[in-house]
Amino acid sequence: MVGAVHGIHSHRRLRGGALGAFVAATLLSGAAAADEGPTKVSAAFFDHYCSDCHYEDKSGGLDLSELQYDPGNRDNFATWVRVFDRVSAGEMPPKKRKERPAPADLANFTKSVSSSLAAFEKELTTRDGRAVQRRLNRYEYENALRDLLNVPWAPVKDKLPLDGEAYRFNKSGEALDVSFVQMERYLTAADYAMRQAMSAAFERPAQSVWKIYARDAIGPRRYRPAENGTLTDRLMFPVLDSHAQPEVRAGRAPNSSPETREREAVGKVSSIFSDAGGYGWGFNAPAAGRYRIRLKGYSVWVSGGGIGRWFYEGQGAEKAPVYWLPVWHRPNADEIWPGRNAEPIGIYAQSPGQTRPIGVMDFTPEPSVGEVEVQLAVGESIRSDAMRLFRTRVNGSDEQYVNPLATKEGMPGYAVQWLEVTGPLDDAQARSGYALLFGELPMRRLGADEKGGVPLERVTSIVNTPAFGGPGGFPRAPSVNNQLVEVVSRMPRQDAERLLRSFIQVAYRRPVDESEVQRFLGLFQREFDLGSGFARSMLTAYTGVLVSPGFVFVEERPGRLDDRALATRLSLFLWNSTPDAALRARADRGELHEPEVLRAEAARLLDDAKSRRFVDAFTDYWLDLRKIDDTSPSATIYNDYELDEPLKLAALDETQLFFAELLRANLPARNVVSSNFTYLNERLANHYGIPGVTGAKMRRVNLPRDSERGGLMTMASVLKITANGTTTSPVLRGHWITERILGIETRPPPPTVKAVEPDIRGAVTIRQQLAKHRDNPSCAACHTKMDPPGFALESFDVMGARRDRYRAVAENVKPEPGYGLNGQAFAFHYGLPVDSAGEMPDGRTFRDIKEFKRLVMRDEQSVARNLARQLVAYATGAPVRFTDRAELEKIVERARARQYGVRTLVEEIIRSELFQTK
Amino acid sequence: MKKELHAPYVATRQAVSRRRFLRGVGVAMSLPLLDAMLPRSARAATAAATRDATPRRMLGICNNLGLRPDLFFPTGTGRDYVASPYLELLAAHRNDFTVMSGVSHPNVDGGHPADISFLTAAPHPASSSFRNTISLDQYIAERIGTLTRFPSLTLAVNGAARGLSWTGAGVAIPPEERAADVFNQLFLQGTPEQVEAQIRRLDTGRSILDAVADQAKALERDVGSRDRSRLEQYFASVRDLEHRLQESREWERKPKPVVNVSAPADLTNPAQYMDKLKAMYDLARLSFETDSTRAITLMLNSVGTPVVTLTGETITDSYHNLSHHGKAEEKLAQLKVLDQFHMKLLAQLFTDLKAVSEGGETLLDRTMILYGSNLGDANAHSTINLPTLFAGGGFQHGQHLAFDRAQNYPLPNLFVSMLQRMGLEAERFASSTGPMRGLEMT
């Protein structure tokens, strides 16, 4: 055994005594030269060439006199790799030193170190494999249950604890721990998903159409400020053919009449923020499944000069409204005109404590119908909202705010005519989850005096009208209750054994041992004998299967993966789920390892819509997209971004669609750094200053020739994630870019170094603050590598918009005129200019991000190598280690002919040793 | 909306009736969970320390229309503050509470919907991609919940659909709003059949765990050492969970505490808001006195409350309408009547808790009570400068902690202090920046 026993030898020596140290080291390390690692050779080398700076921790930050060889310790191993890398790259000893290592010394040293490290790692690989055995992560567990039970709507991921992260991804056994919290949540999640599958098959409602007219959903009471003094820009108003209906609004004419019914609409000028925003349609999905949602409406223009706020005085019969003066920026809902622009309309699915965007459409000045198809969980309700309009935030106890979209001529608004929901859409697969669990056995309602049964969620009231809010404006909770059902079996024991056997065979990704069938059958038997009924007893046994190691763990044996393990690895890589029947069949027949078969299966998986899961999960971790909401733009400096949902959603979409396109079209990896296209909609194009893109739909756009956009670094998502909402730091952004995009790992700063506190008062830039830091040579070693991209990106603010000057806040400087999306006045002024110039570690200089990208692009291969390295860690659960480097080079080399196409890289990884061995 | 059922063999601790069991987790009965991230030995040490420590409790109350700020906030700071008209009503307890101004949850905005973030501090509750996070009481219940029969209680007045308690998965725990039902669950013995049924469910959970533990053991035999350690961890987790189920099972056999009071009347009319509130306060005191639970949340859904019936007073408008007083005198006056009644009920609760002694201390000294709101000023829907009272629990009270009323101090810091008082090792909660500045334990 290398390392753990023999390898731990300190060879702390007095400085200067090279020979003495050599002897001491030799004596200490004993005889077994092959086992002891590189210490004998390295000690002499260190003494001679490194001791000035690296003994007794002078200034080099690494004390080589204390360095032991203990490869079993991951940090120690990494230190040796780093020493090897820096010496063999010629970075150490530093070039300014007069004495260069003699070539023989150098060769001797590097050979000794690399052969020791390689020997250790190879032995480890033989014994345990590259990767540590792991369980499914929460993304994979969700997809696995959804696919197995055909419940694509079921939220499972969020029921499980957060996964640990190693080598940047949630794919390594080293970080995927199991706690009893995990076990408890597995039990809950498995039971939930199975009941969802039963629910989808139980008294499944026929496909129906619900058409809800806005006028029915909205009572006239939402037109007028009720007694609670609602501000007028939160009110709704009646609209007919793009014009106001003052009589209807005043309550002097009926809210709806048969002649005009199809043309009637209800309008609004603000967006969701408080409960007063948005249209809750009061529709609750009667069953889980796919629904088609259609929404009809158009944009309007509303005159200003409305009443600022209404109040009531007096009690009982004497109660009467008290008016305030008209205000220019408040809507006058009695003067409405056709819209002047299109309004993006977001559609959301809501349940308590959760809102999720499900679609977006444009309302143009002419009425139009938008349509989306979505998966809804039972009881979820639908809300629509004009996403671009302002959010009426109040600050403190002062209710004053100004609609930032209001001009002297009025303000934009939108009007909705109706919502139509069709569903659950016919789906031949709707019962397949149930069929897996219970075959052809029928379900029935459980009688009141019967024991056992399984509770299934049922919605008792599908449409609650009038539904816009309900008392106090809260989204109304649907009436969901649980119906107890039982599965009818005439021969429970035989049925149980038959069903359970086939279930385990589908759930497990390997041949099933008879003892395992008996183990879970025992669970059924026990439960059934206690009188819990057939359905509950079966779910008990199935739960056992779905939380057992055979399902939860990825079973791989050291050495070459067998076909079934290969199938699982391939499927977890490209679908983030367990293999489907076709892939399993190939594995069962023992063909999958054949290069042509493997290539064909990989292609099939990549071409399937499920490969989008790979794109989303990979970018969630590689690019931290999952952290998009971790910080919010400062309400003081950046209130023009306050809750700008359309921008944030478009930014996420851009990155995911872009990467999906690289993969689909096999575009060169260099696009990661610089690309002549991206994905945009109107909001994001405006943000980037790119003309000619209208509407809410994302589409591929060719960028102008001189655009600074294109590539990941200048995407709003990345620029937001690498900022903190208030300020940007070239160090943090630069570090992130060097690691993720350029593939250069830098170590964290020593704990004693204080972070630079950003100063938003405007007198000093972060760059000036950093200058001192960079003057320190031991800091400079890393900062010269990681700061350049950070400097280049200084010309982008916390949401990724172009900037030439920093924003600052100071009491003695007048802020910029204008209002943020929250209706509050701007508080910032423009401070010092941005300097986006910098110098690469090799001395080449750049003036801005465009030049920076050009410099990086000169080494396309490095960009490809980094992407390949990230993909290997994601696909195999282990990083590219010391001995894997050669194999990585092969992968990159093979992709060269295709200009390092992203899909080619993926395919070459799948072909590689790294992928096909544990 | 969705009644989130846990797997039945794990979830429920006690079901009074079939109806209640079917409704799911009415009283928060989810399995209490220890911190998953603690190493085993540290976890065991924490559990032992907690078991022997002085029992500490928390009651978190959110009145989702708040209190009139002009009559609530005191003047002056520190111990010499001058009580406001509302605080005068608590004068007898001046040294038992701290009043705070200039505190709020960072980025928790959006007006009324912010109440569901009152004990979670999850940002932007009204935004279009909101997901709630674990609430303070559930964080506590996960850690010390097995010490009592009920890990936590989630209560509400007029708010069956809106509660303050959220699980670690951001799932709402539906609150219980009928005091009589809760009383029965706390003190009424289940029938032997019910107890047996419950035990059976727990045993089913254990038998599942046994089966999968067997498999893990079998698999461990054929794998290398690094992989084995992963399976061993799985195995240990299974055994841990079994142990928790065993602890839950033990509660089933233990007789429930006997109390010398009759069950509260079953009040169903939302207009009886104040009577319902009084009943909930009494229940909270009884629960703590019998050590039935250590964490209670109480949502006062004033927004969903109609015209309140109050003996001797004339209230003519719904609570929500009164809150949007627009500075109209009549409305302000009626709102003041309601606010004052809140203060009187709180004073009574403090008095009642002081009347109970436990281990040489009063129950109030061992019970942290947070009374506050998601709204600083309901008239304007503002979510900063929240009116906040913090009483009891073993802190040096009798002071006004005054922070900047425009640029607020983070209220989640109070949660950190509360967790630390609970004896839990907590450095952070949601957007906290540390423990509450100026709040010292006794």
PDB file of N, CA, C and O in Angstrom, chain A residues 533-570:
ATOM      1  N   GLY A 533     -55.119  -3.828   3.849  1.00  0.00           N
ATOM      2  CA  GLY A 533     -55.720  -3.824   2.514  1.00  0.00           C
ATOM      3  C   GLY A 533     -54.669  -3.998   1.434  1.00  0.00           C
ATOM      4  O   GLY A 533     -53.470  -3.779   1.646  1.00  0.00           O
ATOM      5  N   PHE A 534     -55.144  -4.365   0.249  1.00  0.00           N
ATOM      6  CA  PHE A 534     -54.230  -4.718  -0.836  1.00  0.00           C
ATOM      7  C   PHE A 534     -53.407  -3.518  -1.313  1.00  0.00           C
ATOM      8  O   PHE A 534     -52.184  -3.588  -1.426  1.00  0.00           O
ATOM      9  N   ALA A 535     -54.098  -2.414  -1.565  1.00  0.00           N
ATOM     10  CA  ALA A 535     -53.400  -1.267  -2.167  1.00  0.00           C
ATOM     11  C   ALA A 535     -52.300  -0.754  -1.233  1.00  0.00           C
ATOM     12  O   ALA A 535     -51.150  -0.553  -1.637  1.00  0.00           O
ATOM     13  N   ARG A 536     -52.654  -0.535   0.024  1.00  0.00           N
ATOM     14  CA  ARG A 536     -51.661  -0.015   0.969  1.00  0.00           C
ATOM     15  C   ARG A 536     -50.510  -0.995   1.143  1.00  0.00           C
ATOM     16  O   ARG A 536     -49.338  -0.603   1.235  1.00  0.00           O
ATOM     17  N   SER A 537     -50.821  -2.258   1.184  1.00  0.00           N
ATOM     18  CA  SER A 537     -49.768  -3.258   1.378  1.00  0.00           C
ATOM     19  C   SER A 537     -48.819  -3.283   0.190  1.00  0.00           C
ATOM     20  O   SER A 537     -47.606  -3.424   0.350  1.00  0.00           O
ATOM     21  N   MET A 538     -49.392  -3.138  -1.004  1.00  0.00           N
ATOM     22  CA  MET A 538     -48.525  -3.087  -2.189  1.00  0.00           C
ATOM     23  C   MET A 538     -47.651  -1.830  -2.159  1.00  0.00           C
ATOM     24  O   MET A 538     -46.450  -1.882  -2.446  1.00  0.00           O
ATOM     25  N   LEU A 539     -48.256  -0.690  -1.818  1.00  0.00           N
ATOM     26  CA  LEU A 539     -47.458   0.545  -1.777  1.00  0.00           C
ATOM     27  C   LEU A 539     -46.338   0.430  -0.753  1.00  0.00           C
ATOM     28  O   LEU A 539     -45.250   0.971  -0.940  1.00  0.00           O
ATOM     29  N   THR A 540     -46.615  -0.284   0.331  1.00  0.00           N
ATOM     30  CA  THR A 540     -45.575  -0.479   1.343  1.00  0.00           C
ATOM     31  C   THR A 540     -44.376  -1.227   0.742  1.00  0.00           C
ATOM     32  O   THR A 540     -43.221  -0.821   0.896  1.00  0.00           O
ATOM     33  N   ALA A 541     -44.691  -2.304   0.015  1.00  0.00           N
ATOM     34  CA  ALA A 541     -43.602  -3.082  -0.601  1.00  0.00           C
ATOM     35  C   ALA A 541     -42.875  -2.250  -1.662  1.00  0.00           C
ATOM     36  O   ALA A 541     -41.643  -2.243  -1.729  1.00  0.00           O
ATOM     37  N   TYR A 542     -43.660  -1.526  -2.475  1.00  0.00           N
ATOM     38  CA  TYR A 542     -43.049  -0.709  -3.528  1.00  0.00           C
ATOM     39  C   TYR A 542     -42.188   0.403  -2.928  1.00  0.00           C
ATOM     40  O   TYR A 542     -41.128   0.745  -3.454  1.00  0.00           O
ATOM     41  N   THR A 543     -42.662   0.981  -1.838  1.00  0.00           N
ATOM     42  CA  THR A 543     -41.866   2.019  -1.193  1.00  0.00           C
ATOM     43  C   THR A 543     -40.513   1.458  -0.791  1.00  0.00           C
ATOM     44  O   THR A 543     -39.480   2.091  -0.991  1.00  0.00           O
ATOM     45  N   GLY A 544     -40.551   0.239  -0.243  1.00  0.00           N
ATOM     46  CA  GLY A 544     -39.296  -0.416   0.103  1.00  0.00           C
ATOM     47  C   GLY A 544     -38.360  -0.482  -1.096  1.00  0.00           C
ATOM     48  O   GLY A 544     -37.174  -0.152  -1.004  1.00  0.00           O
ATOM     49  N   VAL A 545     -38.907  -0.868  -2.247  1.00  0.00           N
ATOM     50  CA  VAL A 545     -38.079  -0.975  -3.451  1.00  0.00           C
ATOM     51  C   VAL A 545     -37.500   0.393  -3.820  1.00  0.00           C
ATOM     52  O   VAL A 545     -36.304   0.524  -4.119  1.00  0.00           O
ATOM     53  N   LEU A 546     -38.352   1.417  -3.780  1.00  0.00           N
ATOM     54  CA  LEU A 546     -37.928   2.725  -4.284  1.00  0.00           C
ATOM     55  C   LEU A 546     -36.994   3.485  -3.340  1.00  0.00           C
ATOM     56  O   LEU A 546     -36.418   4.505  -3.725  1.00  0.00           O
ATOM     57  N   VAL A 547     -36.875   3.022  -2.091  1.00  0.00           N
ATOM     58  CA  VAL A 547     -35.904   3.669  -1.201  1.00  0.00           C
ATOM     59  C   VAL A 547     -34.709   2.744  -0.943  1.00  0.00           C
ATOM     60  O   VAL A 547     -33.811   3.100  -0.197  1.00  0.00           O
ATOM     61  N   SER A 548     -34.714   1.566  -1.564  1.00  0.00           N
ATOM     62  CA  SER A 548     -33.648   0.595  -1.284  1.00  0.00           C
ATOM     63  C   SER A 548     -32.381   0.956  -2.057  1.00  0.00           C
ATOM     64  O   SER A 548     -32.437   1.667  -3.058  1.00  0.00           O
ATOM     65  N   PRO A 549     -31.257   0.454  -1.601  1.00  0.00           N
ATOM     66  CA  PRO A 549     -29.999   0.741  -2.308  1.00  0.00           C
ATOM     67  C   PRO A 549     -30.064   0.340  -3.781  1.00  0.00           C
ATOM     68  O   PRO A 549     -29.504   1.018  -4.635  1.00  0.00           O
ATOM     69  N   GLY A 550     -30.782  -0.734  -4.096  1.00  0.00           N
ATOM     70  CA  GLY A 550     -30.851  -1.210  -5.475  1.00  0.00           C
ATOM     71  C   GLY A 550     -31.448  -0.177  -6.417  1.00  0.00           C
ATOM     72  O   GLY A 550     -31.135  -0.159  -7.603  1.00  0.00           O
ATOM     73  N   PHE A 551     -32.308   0.677  -5.895  1.00  0.00           N
ATOM     74  CA  PHE A 551     -32.880   1.727  -6.732  1.00  0.00           C
ATOM     75  C   PHE A 551     -32.142   3.045  -6.560  1.00  0.00           C
ATOM     76  O   PHE A 551     -31.883   3.765  -7.514  1.00  0.00           O
ATOM     77  N   VAL A 552     -31.789   3.337  -5.326  1.00  0.00           N
ATOM     78  CA  VAL A 552     -31.248   4.641  -4.992  1.00  0.00           C
ATOM     79  C   VAL A 552     -29.780   4.774  -5.385  1.00  0.00           C
ATOM     80  O   VAL A 552     -29.322   5.839  -5.773  1.00  0.00           O
ATOM     81  N   PHE A 553     -29.049   3.670  -5.320  1.00  0.00           N
ATOM     82  CA  PHE A 553     -27.619   3.733  -5.626  1.00  0.00           C
ATOM     83  C   PHE A 553     -27.335   3.397  -7.082  1.00  0.00           C
ATOM     84  O   PHE A 553     -28.056   2.628  -7.713  1.00  0.00           O
ATOM     85  N   VAL A 554     -26.276   3.988  -7.577  1.00  0.00           N
ATOM     86  CA  VAL A 554     -25.773   3.664  -8.909  1.00  0.00           C
ATOM     87  C   VAL A 554     -24.747   2.558  -8.704  1.00  0.00           C
ATOM     88  O   VAL A 554     -23.697   2.779  -8.105  1.00  0.00           O
ATOM     89  N   GLU A 555     -25.090   1.386  -9.170  1.00  0.00           N
ATOM     90  CA  GLU A 555     -24.224   0.237  -8.873  1.00  0.00           C
ATOM     91  C   GLU A 555     -23.199   0.035  -9.980  1.00  0.00           C
ATOM     92  O   GLU A 555     -23.534  -0.349 -11.089  1.00  0.00           O
ATOM     93  N   GLU A 556     -21.967   0.312  -9.632  1.00  0.00           N
ATOM     94  CA  GLU A 556     -20.871   0.120 -10.574  1.00  0.00           C
ATOM     95  C   GLU A 556     -19.761  -0.637  -9.864  1.00  0.00           C
ATOM     96  O   GLU A 556     -19.527  -0.412  -8.680  1.00  0.00           O
ATOM     97  N   ARG A 557     -19.104  -1.516 -10.592  1.00  0.00           N
ATOM     98  CA  ARG A 557     -17.988  -2.273 -10.018  1.00  0.00           C
ATOM     99  C   ARG A 557     -16.692  -1.763 -10.619  1.00  0.00           C
ATOM    100  O   ARG A 557     -16.656  -1.384 -11.794  1.00  0.00           O
ATOM    101  N   PRO A 558     -15.606  -1.785  -9.840  1.00  0.00           N
ATOM    102  CA  PRO A 558     -14.319  -1.323 -10.369  1.00  0.00           C
ATOM    103  C   PRO A 558     -13.956  -2.044 -11.666  1.00  0.00           C
ATOM    104  O   PRO A 558     -14.320  -3.201 -11.862  1.00  0.00           O
ATOM    105  N   GLY A 559     -13.269  -1.330 -12.526  1.00  0.00           N
ATOM    106  CA  GLY A 559     -12.901  -1.902 -13.818  1.00  0.00           C
ATOM    107  C   GLY A 559     -13.879  -1.435 -14.883  1.00  0.00           C
ATOM    108  O   GLY A 559     -14.591  -0.444 -14.704  1.00  0.00           O
ATOM    109  N   ARG A 560     -13.909  -2.178 -15.973  1.00  0.00           N
ATOM    110  CA  ARG A 560     -14.788  -1.810 -17.072  1.00  0.00           C
ATOM    111  C   ARG A 560     -16.248  -2.014 -16.673  1.00  0.00           C
ATOM    112  O   ARG A 560     -16.587  -3.019 -16.053  1.00  0.00           O
ATOM    113  N   LEU A 561     -17.095  -1.064 -17.025  1.00  0.00           N
ATOM    114  CA  LEU A 561     -18.507  -1.193 -16.664  1.00  0.00           C
ATOM    115  C   LEU A 561     -19.150  -2.284 -17.498  1.00  0.00           C
ATOM    116  O   LEU A 561     -18.861  -2.422 -18.687  1.00  0.00           O
ATOM    117  N   ASP A 562     -20.024  -3.064 -16.866  1.00  0.00           N
ATOM    118  CA  ASP A 562     -20.787  -4.002 -17.680  1.00  0.00           C
ATOM    119  C   ASP A 562     -21.871  -3.225 -18.430  1.00  0.00           C
ATOM    120  O   ASP A 562     -22.071  -2.032 -18.198  1.00  0.00           O
ATOM    121  N   ASP A 563     -22.561  -3.902 -19.311  1.00  0.00           N
ATOM    122  CA  ASP A 563     -23.484  -3.189 -20.187  1.00  0.00           C
ATOM    123  C   ASP A 563     -24.594  -2.472 -19.421  1.00  0.00           C
ATOM    124  O   ASP A 563     -25.023  -1.393 -19.806  1.00  0.00           O
ATOM    125  N   ARG A 564     -25.031  -3.070 -18.343  1.00  0.00           N
ATOM    126  CA  ARG A 564     -26.139  -2.452 -17.608  1.00  0.00           C
ATOM    127  C   ARG A 564     -25.670  -1.203 -16.867  1.00  0.00           C
ATOM    128  O   ARG A 564     -26.357  -0.188 -16.836  1.00  0.00           O
ATOM    129  N   ALA A 565     -24.498  -1.304 -16.280  1.00  0.00           N
ATOM    130  CA  ALA A 565     -23.962  -0.119 -15.603  1.00  0.00           C
ATOM    131  C   ALA A 565     -23.666   0.979 -16.623  1.00  0.00           C
ATOM    132  O   ALA A 565     -23.876   2.170 -16.360  1.00  0.00           O
ATOM    133  N   LEU A 566     -23.227   0.559 -17.803  1.00  0.00           N
ATOM    134  CA  LEU A 566     -22.951   1.522 -18.859  1.00  0.00           C
ATOM    135  C   LEU A 566     -24.243   2.224 -19.287  1.00  0.00           C
ATOM    136  O   LEU A 566     -24.277   3.442 -19.505  1.00  0.00           O
ATOM    137  N   ALA A 567     -25.313   1.441 -19.378  1.00  0.00           N
ATOM    138  CA  ALA A 567     -26.611   2.017 -19.752  1.00  0.00           C
ATOM    139  C   ALA A 567     -27.045   3.052 -18.727  1.00  0.00           C
ATOM    140  O   ALA A 567     -27.521   4.139 -19.073  1.00  0.00           O
ATOM    141  N   THR A 568     -26.870   2.729 -17.455  1.00  0.00           N
ATOM    142  CA  THR A 568     -27.271   3.656 -16.400  1.00  0.00           C
ATOM    143  C   THR A 568     -26.426   4.927 -16.467  1.00  0.00           C
ATOM    144  O   THR A 568     -26.948   6.040 -16.390  1.00  0.00           O
ATOM    145  N   ARG A 569     -25.143   4.755 -16.662  1.00  0.00           N
ATOM    146  CA  ARG A 569     -24.276   5.923 -16.698  1.00  0.00           C
ATOM    147  C   ARG A 569     -24.633   6.814 -17.899  1.00  0.00           C
ATOM    148  O   ARG A 569     -24.686   8.032 -17.786  1.00  0.00           O
ATOM    149  N   LEU A 570     -24.902   6.173 -19.016  1.00  0.00           N
ATOM    150  CA  LEU A 570     -25.247   6.929 -20.221  1.00  0.00           C
ATOM    151  C   LEU A 570     -26.549   7.706 -20.029  1.00  0.00           C
ATOM    152  O   LEU A 570     -26.657   8.889 -20.375  1.00  0.00           O
TER     153      LEU A 570
END
